[in-house]
DNA sequence: GCCTGATCTTACGTCAACGTAAAAGTGACG
DNA sequence: CGTCACTTTTACGTTGACGTAAGATCAGGC
């Protein structure tokens, strides 16, 4: 069997390196749905799976709102393929954005490297005149 | 001779594709220092050069505050090589950050592509059952 | 019963880079 | 003189993803 034990907020924080505030925030935004035992939250296996997807989504650069939509569709069963296609579309768009961003970043890196050869020379020459002055 | 004519705010906006608000904002943040003729701002060659560097800096992912510091150091004359070295250090750090970011982005792109092969299959199978239902 | 530590709710604060609205001044044209 | 287009200042609003402070509550241990 897989580990179906529920986790406290602290265990979640330690496991996934997030703050309690973050988990409560995600709950408020309807990204997570921990069980409420009295006051306390108990995070199930499902919550942990969702949190993993949230964190991954953030690495992809999705906003929380986008992630929520994707997550909702994820658990929507098999009706409404229109929405699923929409999901796919969103991901497609994000992918394009990321590739564009990467290309721009690469160009910026090259440019910055170029600029820095400048600075290198400048620093070297200044170091020289500093030594000469001593 | 190079073009030393001063430019109005509108000419600047059209030339560099920014809004008046942006230019005034940059002035407030001490990134630009247009001459004040009465009420109006007149942007000199120096302002244009600075603006170009600002826009480039933004493409590099520097914050405006970082850009301001770099710009200040840029016009500091040749004393204080400590600060120049600091500038170089900042740029170096930024470069490292950008490369890290690019690598993560590349990894995210690969992951996302992988995920999407999933979605592709899912869409295809759902399309099938949809056709069958008609 | 009391203390301690963890958790809870509520709600205002933060940061960056401007956007936007209001009200007023300026200059040229007719 | 009017008014039209442009610019100015001032200052509050926006967005996203939480941080942070204040105070309530609860379970366990002594």
Coordinates of C-alpha atoms in Angstrom, one line a residue, chain B:
Chain B
X1 CA 28.7 66.0 -35.1
X2 CA 26.3 63.6 -33.3
X3 CA 22.7 64.7 -32.7
X4 CA 22.7 66.8 -29.6
X5 CA 19.2 68.1 -30.0
X6 CA 17.1 67.8 -26.9
X7 CA 13.9 65.9 -27.2
X8 CA 10.4 66.4 -25.7
X9 CA 8.8 63.8 -23.7
X10 CA 6.6 62.8 -26.6
X11 CA 9.5 62.4 -29.0
X12 CA 11.2 60.2 -26.4
X13 CA 8.1 58.1 -26.0
X14 CA 7.8 57.6 -29.7
X15 CA 11.5 56.9 -30.2
X16 CA 11.9 54.4 -27.3
X17 CA 8.4 53.1 -27.0
X18 CA 7.7 54.0 -23.5
X19 CA 4.9 56.1 -21.8
X20 CA 5.3 59.6 -20.4
X21 CA 4.6 58.0 -17.0
X22 CA 7.6 55.8 -17.4
X23 CA 9.9 58.6 -18.1
X24 CA 8.7 60.7 -15.2
X25 CA 8.9 57.6 -13.0
X26 CA 12.5 57.1 -14.1
X27 CA 13.2 60.7 -13.3
X28 CA 11.6 60.4 -9.9
X29 CA 13.8 57.4 -9.3
X30 CA 16.9 59.4 -10.3
X31 CA 17.6 57.3 -13.4
X32 CA 17.1 60.2 -15.7
X33 CA 17.8 64.0 -15.3
X34 CA 16.1 65.9 -18.0
X35 CA 16.6 69.7 -18.2
X36 CA 13.6 71.7 -17.0
X37 CA 12.7 74.5 -19.4
X38 CA 10.0 76.1 -17.4
X39 CA 7.7 73.2 -16.7
X40 CA 8.6 71.0 -19.5
X41 CA 11.3 68.3 -19.6
X42 CA 14.0 68.3 -22.2
X43 CA 15.8 65.1 -22.6
X44 CA 19.5 65.4 -23.6
X45 CA 21.8 63.0 -25.4
X46 CA 22.9 61.8 -22.0
X47 CA 19.4 61.0 -21.0
X48 CA 18.9 59.1 -24.2
X49 CA 22.1 57.1 -23.6
X50 CA 20.9 56.4 -20.1
X51 CA 17.5 55.3 -21.2
X52 CA 19.0 52.9 -23.7
X53 CA 21.1 51.4 -20.9
X54 CA 18.0 51.2 -18.7
X55 CA 16.0 49.3 -21.3
X56 CA 18.9 47.0 -21.9
X57 CA 19.3 46.5 -18.2
X58 CA 15.7 45.5 -18.0
X59 CA 16.1 43.0 -20.7
X60 CA 19.0 41.6 -18.6
X61 CA 16.6 41.2 -15.7
X62 CA 18.2 43.9 -13.5
X63 CA 15.8 45.8 -11.2
X64 CA 15.5 49.5 -11.6
X65 CA 17.4 50.0 -8.4
X66 CA 20.3 47.8 -9.6
X67 CA 20.3 49.7 -12.9
X68 CA 20.4 53.0 -11.0
X69 CA 23.5 51.9 -9.1
X70 CA 25.2 50.6 -12.2
X71 CA 24.4 53.9 -14.0
X72 CA 25.7 55.9 -11.1
X73 CA 28.9 54.0 -11.2
X74 CA 29.1 54.3 -14.9
X75 CA 29.4 58.1 -14.6
X76 CA 31.6 58.1 -11.6
X77 CA 34.8 59.1 -13.4
X78 CA 37.8 56.9 -12.8
X79 CA 38.2 57.1 -9.0
X80 CA 37.0 54.4 -6.7
X81 CA 37.8 51.2 -8.4
X82 CA 36.4 49.4 -5.5
X83 CA 32.9 50.4 -6.6
X84 CA 33.7 49.5 -10.2
X85 CA 34.8 46.1 -9.1
X86 CA 31.5 45.9 -7.2
X87 CA 29.7 46.7 -10.4
X88 CA 31.5 44.0 -12.1
X89 CA 30.6 41.6 -9.3
X90 CA 26.9 42.5 -9.6
X91 CA 27.0 41.8 -13.3
X92 CA 28.8 38.6 -12.7
X93 CA 26.2 37.5 -10.2
X94 CA 23.4 38.5 -12.6
X95 CA 25.0 36.5 -15.3
X96 CA 25.2 33.4 -13.1
X97 CA 21.6 33.9 -12.1
X98 CA 20.5 34.1 -15.7
X99 CA 22.4 31.0 -16.7
X100 CA 20.8 29.1 -13.8
X101 CA 17.4 30.5 -14.8
X102 CA 18.0 29.4 -18.4
X103 CA 18.9 25.9 -17.4
X104 CA 15.9 25.6 -15.1
X105 CA 13.8 26.9 -17.9
X106 CA 15.2 24.4 -20.3
X107 CA 14.4 21.6 -17.9
X108 CA 10.9 22.9 -17.3
X109 CA 10.4 23.0 -21.1
X110 CA 11.4 19.4 -21.4
X111 CA 9.2 18.4 -18.6
X112 CA 6.3 20.3 -19.9
X113 CA 6.7 18.7 -23.3
X114 CA 6.7 15.3 -21.7
X115 CA 3.5 16.1 -19.8
X116 CA 1.9 17.2 -23.0
X117 CA 2.4 14.0 -24.8
X118 CA 0.0 12.7 -22.2
X119 CA -2.5 15.3 -23.0
X120 CA -2.2 14.6 -26.7
X121 CA -3.1 11.0 -26.2
X122 CA -5.9 11.8 -23.9
X123 CA -7.4 14.3 -26.3
X124 CA -7.1 11.8 -29.1
X125 CA -8.9 9.0 -27.2
X126 CA -11.6 11.4 -26.1
X127 CA -12.1 12.5 -29.6
X128 CA -12.6 8.9 -30.6
X129 CA -15.2 8.2 -28.0
X130 CA -16.9 11.5 -28.9
X131 CA -17.1 10.4 -32.5
X132 CA -18.3 7.0 -31.5
X133 CA -21.1 8.6 -29.5
X134 CA -22.4 10.5 -32.4

